[in-house]
CSV table of C-alpha atoms and ligand atoms in Angstrom, one decimal:
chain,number,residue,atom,x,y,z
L,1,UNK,CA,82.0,58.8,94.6
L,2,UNK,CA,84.6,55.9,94.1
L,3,UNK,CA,87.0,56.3,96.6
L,4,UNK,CA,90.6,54.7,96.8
L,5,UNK,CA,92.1,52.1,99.9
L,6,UNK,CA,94.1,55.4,101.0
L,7,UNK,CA,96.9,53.1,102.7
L,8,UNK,CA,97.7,52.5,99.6
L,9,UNK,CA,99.4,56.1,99.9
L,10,UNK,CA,101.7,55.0,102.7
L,11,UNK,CA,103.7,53.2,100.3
L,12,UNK,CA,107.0,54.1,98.4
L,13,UNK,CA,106.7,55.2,95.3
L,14,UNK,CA,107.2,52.0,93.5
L,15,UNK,CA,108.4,48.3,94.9
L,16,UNK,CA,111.8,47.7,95.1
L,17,UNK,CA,112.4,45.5,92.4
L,18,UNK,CA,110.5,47.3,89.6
L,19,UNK,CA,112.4,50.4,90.8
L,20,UNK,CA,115.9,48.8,90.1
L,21,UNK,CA,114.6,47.2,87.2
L,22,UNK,CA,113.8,50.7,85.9
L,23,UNK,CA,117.0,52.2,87.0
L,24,UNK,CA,118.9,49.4,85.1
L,25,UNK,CA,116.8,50.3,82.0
L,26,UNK,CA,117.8,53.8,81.9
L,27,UNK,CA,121.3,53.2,82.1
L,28,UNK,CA,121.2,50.4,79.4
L,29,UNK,CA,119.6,52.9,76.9
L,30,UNK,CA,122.1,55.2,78.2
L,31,UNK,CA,124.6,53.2,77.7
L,32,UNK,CA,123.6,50.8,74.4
L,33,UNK,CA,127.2,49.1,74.3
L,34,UNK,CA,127.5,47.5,77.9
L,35,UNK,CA,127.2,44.1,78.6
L,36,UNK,CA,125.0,44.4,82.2
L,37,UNK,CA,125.7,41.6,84.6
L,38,UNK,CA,122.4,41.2,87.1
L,39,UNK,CA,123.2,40.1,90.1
L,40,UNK,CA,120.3,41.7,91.8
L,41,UNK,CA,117.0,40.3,91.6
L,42,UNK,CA,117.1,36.9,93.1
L,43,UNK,CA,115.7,35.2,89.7
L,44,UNK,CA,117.1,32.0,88.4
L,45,UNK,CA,119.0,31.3,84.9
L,46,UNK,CA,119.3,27.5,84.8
L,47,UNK,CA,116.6,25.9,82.9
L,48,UNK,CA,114.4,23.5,84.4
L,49,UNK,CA,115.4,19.9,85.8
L,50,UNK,CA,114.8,17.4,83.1
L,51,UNK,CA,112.7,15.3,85.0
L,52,UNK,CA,110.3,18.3,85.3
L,53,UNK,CA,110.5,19.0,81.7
L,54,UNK,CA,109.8,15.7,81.1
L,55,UNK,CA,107.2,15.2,83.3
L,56,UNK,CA,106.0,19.0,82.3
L,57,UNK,CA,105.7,17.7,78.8
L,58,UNK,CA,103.7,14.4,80.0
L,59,UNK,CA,101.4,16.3,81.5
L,60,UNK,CA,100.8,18.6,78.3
L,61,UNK,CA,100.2,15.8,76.1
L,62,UNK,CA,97.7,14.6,78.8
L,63,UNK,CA,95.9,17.4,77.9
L,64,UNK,CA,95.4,16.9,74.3
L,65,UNK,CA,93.5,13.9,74.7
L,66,UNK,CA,89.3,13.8,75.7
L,67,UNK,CA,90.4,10.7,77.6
L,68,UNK,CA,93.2,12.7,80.1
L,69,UNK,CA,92.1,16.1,79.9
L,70,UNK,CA,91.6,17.7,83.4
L,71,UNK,CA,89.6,21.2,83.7
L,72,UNK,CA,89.3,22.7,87.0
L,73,UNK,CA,91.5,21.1,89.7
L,74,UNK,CA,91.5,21.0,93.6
L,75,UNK,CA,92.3,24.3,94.2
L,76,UNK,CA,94.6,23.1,97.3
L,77,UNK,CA,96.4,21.6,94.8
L,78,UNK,CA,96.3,17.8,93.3
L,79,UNK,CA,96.9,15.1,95.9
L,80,UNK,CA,99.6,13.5,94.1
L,81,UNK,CA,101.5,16.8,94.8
L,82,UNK,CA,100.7,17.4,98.3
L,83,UNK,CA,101.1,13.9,99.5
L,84,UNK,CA,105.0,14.1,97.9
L,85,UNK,CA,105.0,17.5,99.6
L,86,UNK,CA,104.1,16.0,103.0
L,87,UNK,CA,106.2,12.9,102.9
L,88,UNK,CA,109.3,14.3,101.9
L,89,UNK,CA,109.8,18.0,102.8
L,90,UNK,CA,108.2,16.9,106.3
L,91,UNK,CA,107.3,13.8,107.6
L,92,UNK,CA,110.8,12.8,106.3
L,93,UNK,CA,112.4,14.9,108.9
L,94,UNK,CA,110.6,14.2,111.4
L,95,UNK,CA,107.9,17.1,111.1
L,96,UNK,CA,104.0,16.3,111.6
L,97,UNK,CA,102.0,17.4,108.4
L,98,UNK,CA,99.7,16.0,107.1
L,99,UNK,CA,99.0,16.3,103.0
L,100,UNK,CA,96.0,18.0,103.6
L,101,UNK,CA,97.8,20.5,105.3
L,102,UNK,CA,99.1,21.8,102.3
L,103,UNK,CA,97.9,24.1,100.2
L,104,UNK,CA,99.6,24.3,96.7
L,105,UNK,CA,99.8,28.4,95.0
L,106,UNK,CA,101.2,29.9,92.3
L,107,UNK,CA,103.7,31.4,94.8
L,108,UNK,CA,105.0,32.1,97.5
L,109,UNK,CA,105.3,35.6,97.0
L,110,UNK,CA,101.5,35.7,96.9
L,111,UNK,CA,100.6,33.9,99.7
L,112,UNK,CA,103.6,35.7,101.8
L,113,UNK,CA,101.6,38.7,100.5
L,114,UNK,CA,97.8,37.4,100.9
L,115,UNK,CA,98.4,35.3,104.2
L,116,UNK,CA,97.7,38.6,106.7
L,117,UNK,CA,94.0,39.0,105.6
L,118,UNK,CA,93.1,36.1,107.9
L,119,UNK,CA,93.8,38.0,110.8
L,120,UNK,CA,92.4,41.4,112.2
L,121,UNK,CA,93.8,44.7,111.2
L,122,UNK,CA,94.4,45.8,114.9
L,123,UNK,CA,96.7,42.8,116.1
L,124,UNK,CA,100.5,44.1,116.2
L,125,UNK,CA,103.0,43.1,113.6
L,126,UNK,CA,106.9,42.3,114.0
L,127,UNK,CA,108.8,42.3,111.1
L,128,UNK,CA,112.5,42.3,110.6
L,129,UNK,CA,115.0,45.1,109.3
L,130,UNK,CA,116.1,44.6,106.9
L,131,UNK,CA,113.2,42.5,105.1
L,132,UNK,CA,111.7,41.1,102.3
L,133,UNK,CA,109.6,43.7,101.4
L,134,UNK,CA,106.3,42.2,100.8
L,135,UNK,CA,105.9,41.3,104.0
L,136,UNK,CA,105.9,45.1,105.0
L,137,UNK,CA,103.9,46.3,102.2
L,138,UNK,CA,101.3,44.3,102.6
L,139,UNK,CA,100.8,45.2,105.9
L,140,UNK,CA,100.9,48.7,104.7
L,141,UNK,CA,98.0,47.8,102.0
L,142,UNK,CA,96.0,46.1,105.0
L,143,UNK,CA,95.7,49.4,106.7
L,144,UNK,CA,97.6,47.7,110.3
L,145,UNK,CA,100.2,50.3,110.3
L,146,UNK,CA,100.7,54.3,110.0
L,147,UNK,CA,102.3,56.8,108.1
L,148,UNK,CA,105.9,56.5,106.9
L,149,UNK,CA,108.9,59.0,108.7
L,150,UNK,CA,112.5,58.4,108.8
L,151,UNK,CA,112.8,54.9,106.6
L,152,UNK,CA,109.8,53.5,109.5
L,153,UNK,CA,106.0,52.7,109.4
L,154,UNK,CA,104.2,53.9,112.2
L,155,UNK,CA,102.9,51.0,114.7
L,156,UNK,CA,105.2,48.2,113.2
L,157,UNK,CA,107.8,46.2,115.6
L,158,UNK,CA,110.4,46.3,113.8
L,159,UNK,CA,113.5,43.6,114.7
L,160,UNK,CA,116.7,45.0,113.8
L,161,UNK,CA,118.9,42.2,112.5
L,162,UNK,CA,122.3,43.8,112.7
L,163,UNK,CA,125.9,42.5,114.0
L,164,UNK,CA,125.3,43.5,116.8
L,165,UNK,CA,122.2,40.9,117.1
L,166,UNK,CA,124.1,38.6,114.9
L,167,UNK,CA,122.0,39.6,111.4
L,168,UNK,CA,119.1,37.8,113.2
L,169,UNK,CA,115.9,39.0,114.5
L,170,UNK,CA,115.5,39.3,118.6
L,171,UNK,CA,113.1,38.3,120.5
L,172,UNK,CA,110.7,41.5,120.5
L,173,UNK,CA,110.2,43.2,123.9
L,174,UNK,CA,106.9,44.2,123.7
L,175,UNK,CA,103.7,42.0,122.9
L,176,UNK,CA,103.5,41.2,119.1
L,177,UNK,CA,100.4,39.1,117.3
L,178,UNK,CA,102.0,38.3,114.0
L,179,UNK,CA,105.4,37.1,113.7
L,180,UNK,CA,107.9,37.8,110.2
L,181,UNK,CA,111.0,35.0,109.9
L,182,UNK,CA,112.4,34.0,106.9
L,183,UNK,CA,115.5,31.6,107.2
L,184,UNK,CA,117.5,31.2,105.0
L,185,UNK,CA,117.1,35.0,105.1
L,186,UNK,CA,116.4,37.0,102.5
L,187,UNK,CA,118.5,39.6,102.0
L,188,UNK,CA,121.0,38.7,104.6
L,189,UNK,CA,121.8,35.0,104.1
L,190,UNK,CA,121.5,34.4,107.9
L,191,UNK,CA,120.8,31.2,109.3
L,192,UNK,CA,118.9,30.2,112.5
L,193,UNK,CA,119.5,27.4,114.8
L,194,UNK,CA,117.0,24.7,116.5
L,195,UNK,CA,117.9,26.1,119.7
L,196,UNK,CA,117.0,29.6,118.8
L,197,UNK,CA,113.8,28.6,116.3
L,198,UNK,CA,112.4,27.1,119.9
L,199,UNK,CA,112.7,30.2,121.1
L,200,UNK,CA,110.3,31.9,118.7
L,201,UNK,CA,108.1,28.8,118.8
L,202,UNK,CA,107.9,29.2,123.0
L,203,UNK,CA,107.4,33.1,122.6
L,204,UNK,CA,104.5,32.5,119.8
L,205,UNK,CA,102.8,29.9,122.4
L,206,UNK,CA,103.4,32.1,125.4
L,207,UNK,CA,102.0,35.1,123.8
L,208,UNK,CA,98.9,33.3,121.6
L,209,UNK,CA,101.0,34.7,118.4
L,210,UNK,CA,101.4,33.4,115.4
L,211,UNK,CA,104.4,33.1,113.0
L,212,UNK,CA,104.7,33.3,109.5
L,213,UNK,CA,107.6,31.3,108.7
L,214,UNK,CA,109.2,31.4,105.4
L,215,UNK,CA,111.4,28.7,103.8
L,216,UNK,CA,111.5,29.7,100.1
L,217,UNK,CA,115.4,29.2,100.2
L,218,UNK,CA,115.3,25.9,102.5
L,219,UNK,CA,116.9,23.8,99.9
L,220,UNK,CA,120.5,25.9,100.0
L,221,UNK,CA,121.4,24.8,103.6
L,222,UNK,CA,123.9,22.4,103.7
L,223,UNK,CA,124.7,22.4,107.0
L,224,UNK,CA,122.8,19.4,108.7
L,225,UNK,CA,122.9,21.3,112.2
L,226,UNK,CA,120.3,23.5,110.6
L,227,UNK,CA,116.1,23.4,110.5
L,228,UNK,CA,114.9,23.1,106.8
L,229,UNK,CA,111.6,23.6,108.2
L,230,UNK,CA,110.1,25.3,111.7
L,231,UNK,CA,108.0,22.3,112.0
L,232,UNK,CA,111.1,20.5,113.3
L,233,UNK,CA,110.4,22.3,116.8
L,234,UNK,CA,107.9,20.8,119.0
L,235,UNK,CA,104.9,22.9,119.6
L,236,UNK,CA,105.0,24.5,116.1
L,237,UNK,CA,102.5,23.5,114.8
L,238,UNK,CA,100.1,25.4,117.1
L,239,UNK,CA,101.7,28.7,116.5
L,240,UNK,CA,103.6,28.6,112.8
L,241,UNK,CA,102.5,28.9,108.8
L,242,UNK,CA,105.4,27.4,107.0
L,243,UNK,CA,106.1,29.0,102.9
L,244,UNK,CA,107.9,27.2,100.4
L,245,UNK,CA,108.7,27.6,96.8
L,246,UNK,CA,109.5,25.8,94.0
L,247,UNK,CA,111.1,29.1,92.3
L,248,UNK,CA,114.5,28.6,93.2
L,249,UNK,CA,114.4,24.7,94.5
L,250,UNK,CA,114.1,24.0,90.6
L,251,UNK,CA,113.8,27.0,88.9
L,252,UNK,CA,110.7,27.6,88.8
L,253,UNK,CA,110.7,31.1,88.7
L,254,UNK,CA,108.6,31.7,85.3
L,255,UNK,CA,106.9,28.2,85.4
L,256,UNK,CA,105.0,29.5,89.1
L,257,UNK,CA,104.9,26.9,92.0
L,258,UNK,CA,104.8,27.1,95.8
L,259,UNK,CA,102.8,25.9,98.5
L,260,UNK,CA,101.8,27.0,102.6
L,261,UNK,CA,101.6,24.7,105.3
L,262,UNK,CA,98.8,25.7,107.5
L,263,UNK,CA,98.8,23.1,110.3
L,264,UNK,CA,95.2,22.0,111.5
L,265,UNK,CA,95.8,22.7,115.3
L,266,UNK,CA,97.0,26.1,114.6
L,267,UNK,CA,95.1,29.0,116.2
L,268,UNK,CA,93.7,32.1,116.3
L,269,UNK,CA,91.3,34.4,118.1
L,270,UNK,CA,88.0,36.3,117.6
L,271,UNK,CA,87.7,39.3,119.8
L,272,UNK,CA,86.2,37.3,122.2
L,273,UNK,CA,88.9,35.4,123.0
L,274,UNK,CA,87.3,32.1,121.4
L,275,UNK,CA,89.9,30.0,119.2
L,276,UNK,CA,89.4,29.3,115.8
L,277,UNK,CA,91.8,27.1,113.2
L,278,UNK,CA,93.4,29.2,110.8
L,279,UNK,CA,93.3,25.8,108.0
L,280,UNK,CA,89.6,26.5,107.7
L,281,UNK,CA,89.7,30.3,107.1
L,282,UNK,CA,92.7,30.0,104.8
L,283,UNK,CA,91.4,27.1,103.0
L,284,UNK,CA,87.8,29.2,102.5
L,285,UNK,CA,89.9,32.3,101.4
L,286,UNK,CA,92.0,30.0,98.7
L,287,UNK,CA,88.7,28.0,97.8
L,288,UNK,CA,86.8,31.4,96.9
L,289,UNK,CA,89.9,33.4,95.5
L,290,UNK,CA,92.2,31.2,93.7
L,291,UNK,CA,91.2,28.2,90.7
L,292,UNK,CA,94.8,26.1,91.4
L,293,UNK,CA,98.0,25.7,90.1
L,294,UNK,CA,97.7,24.3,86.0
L,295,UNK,CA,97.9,20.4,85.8
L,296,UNK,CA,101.1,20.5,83.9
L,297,UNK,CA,103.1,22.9,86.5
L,298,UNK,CA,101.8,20.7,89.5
L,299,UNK,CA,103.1,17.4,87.6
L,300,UNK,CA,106.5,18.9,86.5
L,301,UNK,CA,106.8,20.3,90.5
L,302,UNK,CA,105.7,16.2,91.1
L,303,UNK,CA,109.1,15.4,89.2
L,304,UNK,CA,111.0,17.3,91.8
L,305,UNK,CA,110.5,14.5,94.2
L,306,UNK,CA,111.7,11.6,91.7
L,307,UNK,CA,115.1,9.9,92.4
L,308,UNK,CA,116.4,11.8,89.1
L,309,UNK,CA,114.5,14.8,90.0
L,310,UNK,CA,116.0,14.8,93.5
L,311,UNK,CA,119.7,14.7,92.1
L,312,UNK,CA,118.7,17.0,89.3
L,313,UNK,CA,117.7,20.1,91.9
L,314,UNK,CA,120.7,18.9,93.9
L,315,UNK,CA,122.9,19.7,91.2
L,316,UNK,CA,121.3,23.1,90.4
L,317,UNK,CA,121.5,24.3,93.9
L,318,UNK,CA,125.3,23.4,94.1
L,319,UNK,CA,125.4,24.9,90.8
L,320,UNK,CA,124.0,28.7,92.9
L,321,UNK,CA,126.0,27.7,95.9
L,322,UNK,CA,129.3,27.6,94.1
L,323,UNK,CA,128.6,31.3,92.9
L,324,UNK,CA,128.0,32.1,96.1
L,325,UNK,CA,130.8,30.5,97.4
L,326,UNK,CA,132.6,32.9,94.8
L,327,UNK,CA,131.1,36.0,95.4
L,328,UNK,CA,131.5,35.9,99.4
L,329,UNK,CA,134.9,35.0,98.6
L,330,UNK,CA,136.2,37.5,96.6
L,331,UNK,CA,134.6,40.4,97.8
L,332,UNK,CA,135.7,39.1,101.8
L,333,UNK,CA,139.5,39.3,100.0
L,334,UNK,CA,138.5,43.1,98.6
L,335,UNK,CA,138.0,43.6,102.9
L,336,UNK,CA,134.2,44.0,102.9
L,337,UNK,CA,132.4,42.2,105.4
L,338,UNK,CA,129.9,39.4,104.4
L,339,UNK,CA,127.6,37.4,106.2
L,340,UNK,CA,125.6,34.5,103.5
L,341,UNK,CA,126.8,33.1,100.9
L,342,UNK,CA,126.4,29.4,102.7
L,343,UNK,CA,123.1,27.5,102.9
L,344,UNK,CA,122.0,31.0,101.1
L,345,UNK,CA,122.2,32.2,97.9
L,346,UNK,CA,122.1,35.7,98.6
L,347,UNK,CA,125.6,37.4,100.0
L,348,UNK,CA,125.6,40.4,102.2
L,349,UNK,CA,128.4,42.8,101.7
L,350,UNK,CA,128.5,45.6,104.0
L,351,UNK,CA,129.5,48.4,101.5
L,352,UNK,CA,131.2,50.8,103.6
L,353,UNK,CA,129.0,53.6,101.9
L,354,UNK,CA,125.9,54.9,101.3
L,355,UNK,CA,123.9,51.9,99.5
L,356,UNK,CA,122.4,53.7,96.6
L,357,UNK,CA,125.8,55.0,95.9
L,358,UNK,CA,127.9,51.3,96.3
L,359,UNK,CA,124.8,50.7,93.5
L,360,UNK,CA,125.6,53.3,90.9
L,361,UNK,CA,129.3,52.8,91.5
L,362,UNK,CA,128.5,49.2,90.7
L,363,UNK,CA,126.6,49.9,87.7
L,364,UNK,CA,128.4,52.5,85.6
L,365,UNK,CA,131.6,51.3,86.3
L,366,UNK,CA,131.1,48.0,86.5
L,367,UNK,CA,127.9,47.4,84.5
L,368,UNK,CA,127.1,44.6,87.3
L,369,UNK,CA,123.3,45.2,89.3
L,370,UNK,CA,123.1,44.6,93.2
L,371,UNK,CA,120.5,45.4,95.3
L,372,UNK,CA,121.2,48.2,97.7
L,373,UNK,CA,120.9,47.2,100.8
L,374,UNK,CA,118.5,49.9,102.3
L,375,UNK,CA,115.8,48.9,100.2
L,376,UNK,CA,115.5,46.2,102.6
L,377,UNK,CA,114.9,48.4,105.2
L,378,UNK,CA,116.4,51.2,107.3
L,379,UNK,CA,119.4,48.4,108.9
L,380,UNK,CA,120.2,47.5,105.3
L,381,UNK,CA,121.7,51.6,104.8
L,382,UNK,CA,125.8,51.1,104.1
L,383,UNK,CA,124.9,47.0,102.6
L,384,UNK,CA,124.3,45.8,99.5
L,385,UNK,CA,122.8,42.7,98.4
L,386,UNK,CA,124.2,40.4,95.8
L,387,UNK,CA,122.6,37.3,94.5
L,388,UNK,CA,124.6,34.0,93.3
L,389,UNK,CA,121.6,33.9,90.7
L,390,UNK,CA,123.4,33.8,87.4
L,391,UNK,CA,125.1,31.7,84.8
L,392,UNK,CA,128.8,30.9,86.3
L,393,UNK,CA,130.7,32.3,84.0
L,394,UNK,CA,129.1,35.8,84.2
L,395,UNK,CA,129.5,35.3,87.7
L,396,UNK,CA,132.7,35.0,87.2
L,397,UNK,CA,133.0,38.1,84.8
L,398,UNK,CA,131.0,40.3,87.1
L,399,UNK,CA,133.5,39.2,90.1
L,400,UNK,CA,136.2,40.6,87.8
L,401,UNK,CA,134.6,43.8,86.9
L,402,UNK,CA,133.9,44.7,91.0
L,403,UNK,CA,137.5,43.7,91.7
L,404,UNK,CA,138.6,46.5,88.8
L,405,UNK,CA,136.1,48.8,90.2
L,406,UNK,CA,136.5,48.4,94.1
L,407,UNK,CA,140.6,48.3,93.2
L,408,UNK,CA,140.8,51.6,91.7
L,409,UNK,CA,137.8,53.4,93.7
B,501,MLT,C1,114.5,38.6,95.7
B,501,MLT,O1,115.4,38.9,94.9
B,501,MLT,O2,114.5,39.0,96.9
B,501,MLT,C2,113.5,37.6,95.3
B,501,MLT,O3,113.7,37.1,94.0
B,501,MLT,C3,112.2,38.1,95.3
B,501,MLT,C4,111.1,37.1,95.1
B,501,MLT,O4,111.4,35.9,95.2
B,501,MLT,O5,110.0,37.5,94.9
């Protein structure tokens, strides 16, 4: 008999975005005539650079002729790629990594999602609350925690980010394996400092953990005082995995490009206590499971790094940042609370309400999507999440509609 993976069971009903997606559908058929502003899934509406389309193009013509056609590539990813990677998003700043520490994916949603299988199903997991939820789910899928009560997985730390700690994770109390940051954050917007990333990197070291860092929204800070990576703090590259993305750096969303930084003197343990590299079991899990990013995608994400490139993503990110510069703005003057909405693109409103309830009110009166906060997690209940993720002006139409709504409510 074919049995199922049964923690597959634990789960809710349906991920979070799909389920809002599917709300938002109903209503729309509902309600044929409204205009829907989405400010809710964090999915970009600029099109891509032009030096990426250009180079995107190139690449595609490339592969019309016998002469420049390319079949299989490195599945790490091409070099010309990686070494761009590791010379400017690194070494640049003063971070040790090496090109062949970089392993190029179709996302970093996927290797977020696919990372954990490296490590043993008993070790003890810390994730944040509120959180991006694939970090929890696929935890869930791996079988490393219990059944779900009261908005909580059984045998999960969970690190309540709330104002009380700031909106940022604490150092956890008791003994934790595998470590959960994402900075910018996703869904508060919160921002860490060097001084308190060395404090994660000292815990990871003092405790042989290791932490999986995520930087998909790296390229909104602004603030120089900031870490754009965790390999800025010494010792981090025994103890840290570092995500990035493409997706909202240049819009590549739909186009699918990301890479992990798996440093070679990072470490884990057999049961025995003996250390072994992570690089070498992720890069024979990504050898055996994944056939590369297409040439074409890896030579438009190339163009990112170009002088015109560089000041083509610049532009696009101020472009997000001056929605969110908007959004936090506006709803602070309609007195809610918001923390984000600098070096983030994502602005978190505390709702004064139920979050599923600030939702609806938000979408059948003001036809504009958010994310409710408690699909986040249990420390997200009273917040919703709104992303800076749109075409200005609708920004600015949306703003208008909540004002209307949130003035008359
Ligand atoms: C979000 O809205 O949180 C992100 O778009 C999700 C993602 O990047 O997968």
């Amino acid at each position: 008999m074919i049995r199922i993976n049964e923690h597959y069971l634990k789960l809710q009903a349906s991920y979070l975005f799909s389920d809002i997606a599917k709300r938002v559908a109903a209503f729309q058929k509902a309600n044929p005539g409204k205009d829907v502003i989405k400010l809710g899934i964090g999915d970009v509406t600029r099109p891509l650079p032009a030096a990426c389309i250009q180079a995107f193009h190139k690449a595609v013509d490339e592969m019309a002729a016998a002469a420049t056609f390319r079949g299989y590539g490195p599945e790490q990813g091409y070099d010309f790629l990686r070494e761009k990677i590791a010379k400017d998003d690194f070494q640049a700043r003063g971070a040790d990594i090496a090109a062949d520490e970089i392993f190029v994916s179709d996302g970093a949603k996927c290797d977020n999602g696919n990372l954990q299988e490296i490590f043993a199903t008993d070790i003890t997991v810390a994730i944040p609350d509120p959180v991006y939820p694939v970090y929890l789910d696929t935890n869930v899928m791996a079988g490393r925690t219990g059944g779900f009560a009261d908005g909580r997985y059984a045998g999960v730390v969970y690190m309540d980010c709330t104002r009380d700690t700031g909106f940022i994770p604490e150092l956890p109390r008791k003994k934790v394996d595998l470590i959960y940051l994402c900075f910018p954050n996703n869904p508060t917007g919160g921002t860490i400092t060097k001084p308190q990333l060395k404090q994660w990197v000292d815990y990871a070291r003092g405790n042989k953990a290791i932490i999986l860092f995520d930087a998909a929204y790296e390229t909104f800070i602004r603030d120089d005082r900031l870490p754009h990576s965790i390999f800025e703090i010494e010792g981090a590259r025994e103890v840290a995995i570092e995500f990035r993305s493409f997706s909202k750096q240049a819009g590549f969303t739909g186009t699918r490009c990301a890479y992990t930084v798996v440093p070679k003197a990072c470490t884990a343990f057999t049961a025995a206590g003996e250390p072994r590299p992570v690089h070498a079991l992720w890069h024979r899990r990504h050898t055996t499971k994944f056939n590369g990013v297409s040439y074409p995608v890896q030579r438009a994400a190339e163009a990112v790094y170009s002088p015109e490139g560089r000041a083509q993503c610049r532009e696009l990110i101020d472009y997000y940042l001056r929605n969110a510069a908007l959004i936090r703005k506006e709803m602070t003057a309609l007195g809610y609370e918001c923390i984000g909405g600098e070096n983030s693109p994502y602005i978190w409103v505390d709702g004064k309400t139920d979050s599923w309830k600030f939702f609806d009110l938000l979408l059948e009166k003001a036809n504009v999507v958010c994310t409710p906060g408690v699909g986040f997690g249990r420390c997200g209940a009273g917040f919703i999440r709104i992303s800076a993720f749109n075409d200005h002006e609708k920004v600015q139409a949306a703003i208008e509609r909540i004002r209307k709504t949130l003035t008359v409510a």
